[in-house]
PDB file of C-alpha atoms in Angstrom:
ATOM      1  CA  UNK O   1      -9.345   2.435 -60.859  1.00 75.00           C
ATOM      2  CA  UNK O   2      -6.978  -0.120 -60.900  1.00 89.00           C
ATOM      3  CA  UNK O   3      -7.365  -3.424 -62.988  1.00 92.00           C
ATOM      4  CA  UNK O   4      -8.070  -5.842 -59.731  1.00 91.00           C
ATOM      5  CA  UNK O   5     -11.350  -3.385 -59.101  1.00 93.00           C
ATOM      6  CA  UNK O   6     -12.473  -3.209 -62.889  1.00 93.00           C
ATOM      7  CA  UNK O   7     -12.774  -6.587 -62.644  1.00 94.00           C
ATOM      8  CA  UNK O   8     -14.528  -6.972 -59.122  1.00 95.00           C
ATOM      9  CA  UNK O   9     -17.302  -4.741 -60.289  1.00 94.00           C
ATOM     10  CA  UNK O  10     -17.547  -6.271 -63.744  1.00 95.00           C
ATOM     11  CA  UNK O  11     -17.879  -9.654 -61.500  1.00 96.00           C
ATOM     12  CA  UNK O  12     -20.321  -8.497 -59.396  1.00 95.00           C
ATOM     13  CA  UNK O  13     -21.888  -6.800 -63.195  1.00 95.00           C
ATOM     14  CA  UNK O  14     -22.218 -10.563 -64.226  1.00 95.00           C
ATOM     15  CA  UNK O  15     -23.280 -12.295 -61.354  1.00 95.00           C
ATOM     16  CA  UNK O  16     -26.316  -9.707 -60.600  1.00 95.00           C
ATOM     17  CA  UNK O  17     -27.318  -9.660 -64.418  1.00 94.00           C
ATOM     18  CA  UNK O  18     -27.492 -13.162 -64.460  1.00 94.00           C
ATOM     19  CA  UNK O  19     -29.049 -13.529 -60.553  1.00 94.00           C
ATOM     20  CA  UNK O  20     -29.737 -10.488 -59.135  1.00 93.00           C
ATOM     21  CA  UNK O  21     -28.874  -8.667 -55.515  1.00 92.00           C
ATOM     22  CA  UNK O  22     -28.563 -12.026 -53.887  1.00 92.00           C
ATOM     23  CA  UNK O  23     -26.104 -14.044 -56.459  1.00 93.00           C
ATOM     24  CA  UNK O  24     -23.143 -10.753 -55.229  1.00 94.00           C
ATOM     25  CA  UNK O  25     -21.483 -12.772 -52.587  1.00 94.00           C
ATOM     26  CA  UNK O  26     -18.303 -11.707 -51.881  1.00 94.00           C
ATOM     27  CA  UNK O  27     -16.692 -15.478 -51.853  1.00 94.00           C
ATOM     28  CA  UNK O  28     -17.942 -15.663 -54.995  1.00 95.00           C
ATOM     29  CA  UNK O  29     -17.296 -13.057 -56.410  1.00 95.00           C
ATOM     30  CA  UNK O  30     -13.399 -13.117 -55.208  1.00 95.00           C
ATOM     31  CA  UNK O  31     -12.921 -16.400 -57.031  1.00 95.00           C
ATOM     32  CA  UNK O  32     -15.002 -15.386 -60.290  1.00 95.00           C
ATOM     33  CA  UNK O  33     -12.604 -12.350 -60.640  1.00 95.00           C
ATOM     34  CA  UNK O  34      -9.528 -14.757 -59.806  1.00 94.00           C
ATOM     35  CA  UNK O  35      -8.500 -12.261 -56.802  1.00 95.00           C
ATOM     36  CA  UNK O  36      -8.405 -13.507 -53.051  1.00 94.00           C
ATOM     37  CA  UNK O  37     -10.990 -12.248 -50.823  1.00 94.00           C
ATOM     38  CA  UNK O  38      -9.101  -9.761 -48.934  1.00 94.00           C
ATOM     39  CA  UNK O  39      -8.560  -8.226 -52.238  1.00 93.00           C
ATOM     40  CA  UNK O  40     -12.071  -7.489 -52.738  1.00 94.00           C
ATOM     41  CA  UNK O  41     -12.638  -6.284 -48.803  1.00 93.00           C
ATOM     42  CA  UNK O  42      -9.357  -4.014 -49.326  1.00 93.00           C
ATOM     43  CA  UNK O  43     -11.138  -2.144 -52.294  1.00 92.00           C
ATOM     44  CA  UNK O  44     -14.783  -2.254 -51.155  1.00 91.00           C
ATOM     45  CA  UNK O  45     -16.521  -2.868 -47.501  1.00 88.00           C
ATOM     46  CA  UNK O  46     -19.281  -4.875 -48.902  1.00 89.00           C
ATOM     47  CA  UNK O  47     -21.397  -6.221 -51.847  1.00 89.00           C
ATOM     48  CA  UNK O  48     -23.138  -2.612 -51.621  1.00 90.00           C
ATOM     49  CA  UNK O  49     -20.703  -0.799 -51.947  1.00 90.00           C
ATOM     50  CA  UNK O  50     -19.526  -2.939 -55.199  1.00 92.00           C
ATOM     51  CA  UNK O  51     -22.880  -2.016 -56.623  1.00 91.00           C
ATOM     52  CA  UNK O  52     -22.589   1.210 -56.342  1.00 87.00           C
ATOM     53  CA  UNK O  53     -19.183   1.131 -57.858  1.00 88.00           C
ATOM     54  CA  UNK O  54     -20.979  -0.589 -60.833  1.00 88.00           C
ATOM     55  CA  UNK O  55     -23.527   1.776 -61.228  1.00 85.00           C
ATOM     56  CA  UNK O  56     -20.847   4.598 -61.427  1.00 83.00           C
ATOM     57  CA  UNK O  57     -19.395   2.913 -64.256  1.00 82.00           C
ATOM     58  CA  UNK O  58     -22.590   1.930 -65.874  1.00 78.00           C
ATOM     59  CA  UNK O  59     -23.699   5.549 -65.637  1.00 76.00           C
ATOM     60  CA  UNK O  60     -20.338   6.742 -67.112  1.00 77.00           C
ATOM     61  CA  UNK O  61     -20.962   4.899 -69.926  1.00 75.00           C
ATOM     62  CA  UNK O  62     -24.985   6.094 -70.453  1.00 70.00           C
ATOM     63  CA  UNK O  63     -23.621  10.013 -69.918  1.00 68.00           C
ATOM     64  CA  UNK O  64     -21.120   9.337 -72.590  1.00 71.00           C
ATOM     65  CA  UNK O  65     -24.201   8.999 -74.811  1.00 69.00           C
ATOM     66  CA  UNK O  66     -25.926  11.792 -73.504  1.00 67.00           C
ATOM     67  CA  UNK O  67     -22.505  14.274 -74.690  1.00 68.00           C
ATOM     68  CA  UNK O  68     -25.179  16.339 -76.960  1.00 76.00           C
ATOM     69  CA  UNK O  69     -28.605  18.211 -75.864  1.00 82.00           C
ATOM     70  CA  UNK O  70     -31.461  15.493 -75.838  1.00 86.00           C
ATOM     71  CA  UNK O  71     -33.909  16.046 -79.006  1.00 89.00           C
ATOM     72  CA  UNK O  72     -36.988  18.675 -78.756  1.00 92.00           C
ATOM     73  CA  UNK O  73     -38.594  21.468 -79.130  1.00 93.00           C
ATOM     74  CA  UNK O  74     -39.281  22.423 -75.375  1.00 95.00           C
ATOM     75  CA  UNK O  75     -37.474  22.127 -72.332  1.00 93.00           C
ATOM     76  CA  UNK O  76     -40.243  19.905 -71.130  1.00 95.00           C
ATOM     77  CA  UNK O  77     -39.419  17.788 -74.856  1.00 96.00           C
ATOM     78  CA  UNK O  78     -35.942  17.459 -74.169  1.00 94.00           C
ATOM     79  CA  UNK O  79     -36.013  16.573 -70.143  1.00 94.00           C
ATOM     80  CA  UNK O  80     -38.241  13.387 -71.348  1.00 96.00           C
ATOM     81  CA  UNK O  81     -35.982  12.586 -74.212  1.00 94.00           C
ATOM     82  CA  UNK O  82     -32.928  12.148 -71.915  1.00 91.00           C
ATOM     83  CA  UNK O  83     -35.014  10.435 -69.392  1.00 93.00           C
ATOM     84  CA  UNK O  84     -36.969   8.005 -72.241  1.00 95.00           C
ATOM     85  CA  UNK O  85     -33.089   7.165 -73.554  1.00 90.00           C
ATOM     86  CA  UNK O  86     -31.679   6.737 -69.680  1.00 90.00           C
ATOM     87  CA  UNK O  87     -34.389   4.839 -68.531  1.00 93.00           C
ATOM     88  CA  UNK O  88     -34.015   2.348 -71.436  1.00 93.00           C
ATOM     89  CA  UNK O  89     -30.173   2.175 -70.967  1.00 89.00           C
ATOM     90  CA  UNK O  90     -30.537   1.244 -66.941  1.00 90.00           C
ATOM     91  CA  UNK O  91     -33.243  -0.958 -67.442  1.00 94.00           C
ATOM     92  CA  UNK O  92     -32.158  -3.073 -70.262  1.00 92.00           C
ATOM     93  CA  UNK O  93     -30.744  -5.519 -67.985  1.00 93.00           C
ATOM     94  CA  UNK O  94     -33.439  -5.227 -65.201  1.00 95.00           C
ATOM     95  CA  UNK O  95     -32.109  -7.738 -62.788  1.00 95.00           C
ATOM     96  CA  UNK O  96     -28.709  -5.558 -62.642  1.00 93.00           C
ATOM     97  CA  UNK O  97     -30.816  -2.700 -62.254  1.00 93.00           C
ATOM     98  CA  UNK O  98     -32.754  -4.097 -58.914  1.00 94.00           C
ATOM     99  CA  UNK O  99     -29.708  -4.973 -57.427  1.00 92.00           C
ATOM    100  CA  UNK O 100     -28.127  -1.221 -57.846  1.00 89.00           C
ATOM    101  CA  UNK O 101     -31.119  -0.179 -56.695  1.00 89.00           C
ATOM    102  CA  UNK O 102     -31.444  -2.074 -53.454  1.00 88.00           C
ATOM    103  CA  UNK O 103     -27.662  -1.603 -52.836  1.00 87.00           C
ATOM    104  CA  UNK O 104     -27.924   2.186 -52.918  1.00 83.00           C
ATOM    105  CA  UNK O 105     -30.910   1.595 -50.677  1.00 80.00           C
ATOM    106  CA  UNK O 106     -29.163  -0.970 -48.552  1.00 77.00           C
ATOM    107  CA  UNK O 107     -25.646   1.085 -48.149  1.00 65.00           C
ATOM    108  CA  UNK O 108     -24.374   3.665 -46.160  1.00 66.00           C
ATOM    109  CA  UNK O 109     -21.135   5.478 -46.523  1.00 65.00           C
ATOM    110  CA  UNK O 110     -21.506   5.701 -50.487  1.00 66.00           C
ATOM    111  CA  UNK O 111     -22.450   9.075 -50.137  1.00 69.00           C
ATOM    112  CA  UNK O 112     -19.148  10.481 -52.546  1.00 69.00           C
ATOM    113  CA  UNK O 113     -20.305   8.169 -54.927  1.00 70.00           C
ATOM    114  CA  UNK O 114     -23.578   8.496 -55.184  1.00 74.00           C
ATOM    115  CA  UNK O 115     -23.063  12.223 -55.459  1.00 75.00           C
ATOM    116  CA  UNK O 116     -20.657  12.622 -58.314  1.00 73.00           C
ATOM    117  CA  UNK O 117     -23.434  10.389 -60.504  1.00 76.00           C
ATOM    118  CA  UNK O 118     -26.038  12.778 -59.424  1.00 78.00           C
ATOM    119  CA  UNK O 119     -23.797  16.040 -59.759  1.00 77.00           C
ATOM    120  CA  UNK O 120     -22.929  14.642 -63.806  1.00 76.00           C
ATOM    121  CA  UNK O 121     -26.507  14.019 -64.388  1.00 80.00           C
ATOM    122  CA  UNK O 122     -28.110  17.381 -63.028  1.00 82.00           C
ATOM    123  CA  UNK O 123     -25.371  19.057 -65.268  1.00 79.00           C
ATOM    124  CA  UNK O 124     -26.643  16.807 -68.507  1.00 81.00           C
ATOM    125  CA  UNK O 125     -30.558  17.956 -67.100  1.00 85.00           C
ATOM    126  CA  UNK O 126     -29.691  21.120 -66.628  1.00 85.00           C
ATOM    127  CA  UNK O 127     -28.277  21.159 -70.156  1.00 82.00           C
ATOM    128  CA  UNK O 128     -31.738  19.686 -71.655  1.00 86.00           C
ATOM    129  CA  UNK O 129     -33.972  22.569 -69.490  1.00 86.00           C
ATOM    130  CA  UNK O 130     -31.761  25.233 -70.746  1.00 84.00           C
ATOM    131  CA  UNK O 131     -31.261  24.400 -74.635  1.00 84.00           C
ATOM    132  CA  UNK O 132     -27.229  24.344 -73.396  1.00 80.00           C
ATOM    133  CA  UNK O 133     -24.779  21.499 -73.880  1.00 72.00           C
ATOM    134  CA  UNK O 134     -23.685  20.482 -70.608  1.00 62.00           C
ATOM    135  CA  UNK O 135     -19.848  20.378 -71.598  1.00 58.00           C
ATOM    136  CA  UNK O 136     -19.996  24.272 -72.744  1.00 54.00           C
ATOM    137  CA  UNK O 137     -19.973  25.815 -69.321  1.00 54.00           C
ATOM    138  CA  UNK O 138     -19.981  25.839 -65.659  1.00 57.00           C
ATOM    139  CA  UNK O 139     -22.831  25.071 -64.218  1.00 52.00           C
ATOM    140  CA  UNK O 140     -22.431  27.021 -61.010  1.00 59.00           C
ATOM    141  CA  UNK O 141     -24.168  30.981 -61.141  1.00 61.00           C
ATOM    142  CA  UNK O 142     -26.951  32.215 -59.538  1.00 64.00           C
ATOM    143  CA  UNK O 143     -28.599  32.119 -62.889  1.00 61.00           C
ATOM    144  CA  UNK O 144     -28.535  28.358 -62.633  1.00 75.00           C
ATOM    145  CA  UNK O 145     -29.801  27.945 -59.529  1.00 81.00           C
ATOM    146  CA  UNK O 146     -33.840  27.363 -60.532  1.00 83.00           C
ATOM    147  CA  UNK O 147     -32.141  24.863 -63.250  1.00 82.00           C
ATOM    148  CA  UNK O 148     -30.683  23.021 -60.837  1.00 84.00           C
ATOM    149  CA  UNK O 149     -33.383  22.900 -58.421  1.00 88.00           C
ATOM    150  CA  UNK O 150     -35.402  21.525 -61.369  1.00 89.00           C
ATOM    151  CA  UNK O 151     -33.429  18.784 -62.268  1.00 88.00           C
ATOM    152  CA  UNK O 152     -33.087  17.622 -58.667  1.00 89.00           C
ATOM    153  CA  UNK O 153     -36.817  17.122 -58.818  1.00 92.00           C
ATOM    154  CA  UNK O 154     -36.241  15.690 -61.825  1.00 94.00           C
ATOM    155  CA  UNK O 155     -34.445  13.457 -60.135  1.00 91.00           C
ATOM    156  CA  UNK O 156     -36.112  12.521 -57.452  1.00 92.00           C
ATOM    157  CA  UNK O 157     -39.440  11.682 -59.921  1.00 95.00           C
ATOM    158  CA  UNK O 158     -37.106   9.392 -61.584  1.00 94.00           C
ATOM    159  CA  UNK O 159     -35.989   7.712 -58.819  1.00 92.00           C
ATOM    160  CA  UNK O 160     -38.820   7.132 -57.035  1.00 94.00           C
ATOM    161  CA  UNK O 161     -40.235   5.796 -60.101  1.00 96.00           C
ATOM    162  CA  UNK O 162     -37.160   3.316 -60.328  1.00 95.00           C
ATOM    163  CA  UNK O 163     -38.480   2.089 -57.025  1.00 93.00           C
ATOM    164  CA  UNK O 164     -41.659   1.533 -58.545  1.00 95.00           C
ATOM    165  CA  UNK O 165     -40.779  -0.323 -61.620  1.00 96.00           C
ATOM    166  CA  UNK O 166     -38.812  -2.579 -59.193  1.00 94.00           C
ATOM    167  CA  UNK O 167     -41.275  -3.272 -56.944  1.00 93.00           C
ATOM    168  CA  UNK O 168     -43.818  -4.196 -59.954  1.00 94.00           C
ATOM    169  CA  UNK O 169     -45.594  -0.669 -59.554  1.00 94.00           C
ATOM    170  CA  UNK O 170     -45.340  -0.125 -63.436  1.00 93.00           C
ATOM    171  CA  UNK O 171     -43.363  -0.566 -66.608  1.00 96.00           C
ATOM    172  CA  UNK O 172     -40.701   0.980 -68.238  1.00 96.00           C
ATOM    173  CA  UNK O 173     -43.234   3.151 -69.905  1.00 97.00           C
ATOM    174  CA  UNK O 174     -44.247   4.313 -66.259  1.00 96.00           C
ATOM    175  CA  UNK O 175     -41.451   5.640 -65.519  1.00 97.00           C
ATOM    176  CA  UNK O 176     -41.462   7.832 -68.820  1.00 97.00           C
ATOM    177  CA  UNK O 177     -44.931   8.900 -68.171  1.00 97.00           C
ATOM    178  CA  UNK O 178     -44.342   9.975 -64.619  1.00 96.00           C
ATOM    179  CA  UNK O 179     -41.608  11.981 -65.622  1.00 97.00           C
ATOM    180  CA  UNK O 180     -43.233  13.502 -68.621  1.00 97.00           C
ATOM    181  CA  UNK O 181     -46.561  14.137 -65.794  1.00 97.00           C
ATOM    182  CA  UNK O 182     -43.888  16.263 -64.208  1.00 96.00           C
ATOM    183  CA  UNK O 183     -42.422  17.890 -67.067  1.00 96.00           C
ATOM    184  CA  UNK O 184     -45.482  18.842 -68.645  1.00 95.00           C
ATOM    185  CA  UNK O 185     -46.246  20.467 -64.909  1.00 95.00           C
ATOM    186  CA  UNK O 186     -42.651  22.145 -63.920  1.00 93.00           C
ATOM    187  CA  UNK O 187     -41.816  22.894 -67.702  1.00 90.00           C
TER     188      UNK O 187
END
């Protein structure tokens, strides 16, 4: 990523930490990053799609924490560990957090994007389920195949409980306690 799009996304980063969804206007954020506007359309189609990018980095830096297998005893121990920690990191800035959220529920054609974040994070899950640090192997056999099927519920729980939180549904602690529900069920 080149420096002009670092700081586009870190832009946007600022504006919807400090506003939310609706303060990531393109204008706006072209002259906050000091690039013209046609800059910003020539690297990303719309405010959505800056989002996104932003979420990519945020969760690059939140897997960089997660290098090691999450503490606990249990499969079921671990898989809430790494969600209790990831939950915490995307939510401590909650209005950033909304607006990621509604932009991957607002976009279309982020589909690449969206997938490498969920294809890192099933191989950190699948890591926690199995007692096996992510970064030791391939996660790609047969063998894996119920793992992997796991964490995509996984997930999907945790998602859906994003959604939640957002709309006021519950707390942080929710979202812990739904995926723990689920753990204590799958696990």
């Amino acid at each position: 990523m080149d420096e002009r799009a670092r700081r586009i996304i870190d832009t946007a980063i600022e504006l919807a930490e400090r506003d939310g969804y609706a303060a990531v206007r393109l204008r706006e954020v072209a002259a906050k990053a000091e690039v013209a506007l046609g800059t910003v359309y020539k690297r990303f189609a719309s405010k959505e799609e800056i989002l996104v990018a932003a979420m990519a980095q945020e969760a690059e830096r939140l897997l960089a924490r997660f290098s090691e297998i999450p503490p606990g005893e249990t499969p079921a121990e671990r898989v809430v560990e790494f969600y209790r920690g990831a939950t915490a990191a995307f939510l401590r800035r909650p209005k950033l957090a909304r607006a990621i959220l509604r932009a991957i529920a607002a976009g279309e054609g982020m589909t690449a994007r969206v997938a490498s974040i969920h294809a890192l994070t099933t191989a950190l899950l699948m890591g926690a389920i199995t007692g096996e640090r992510a970064q030791d192997r391939r996660w790609d056999s047969d063998r894996d195949k119920d793992a992997r099927e796991v964490a995509s519920i996984f997930m999907q729980v945790w998602f859906a409980s994003l959604v939640g939180w957002s709309s006021g549904m519950h707390d942080e602690a929710g979202i812990v306690k739904q995926i723990e529900n689920v753990a204590n069920r799958v696990l």
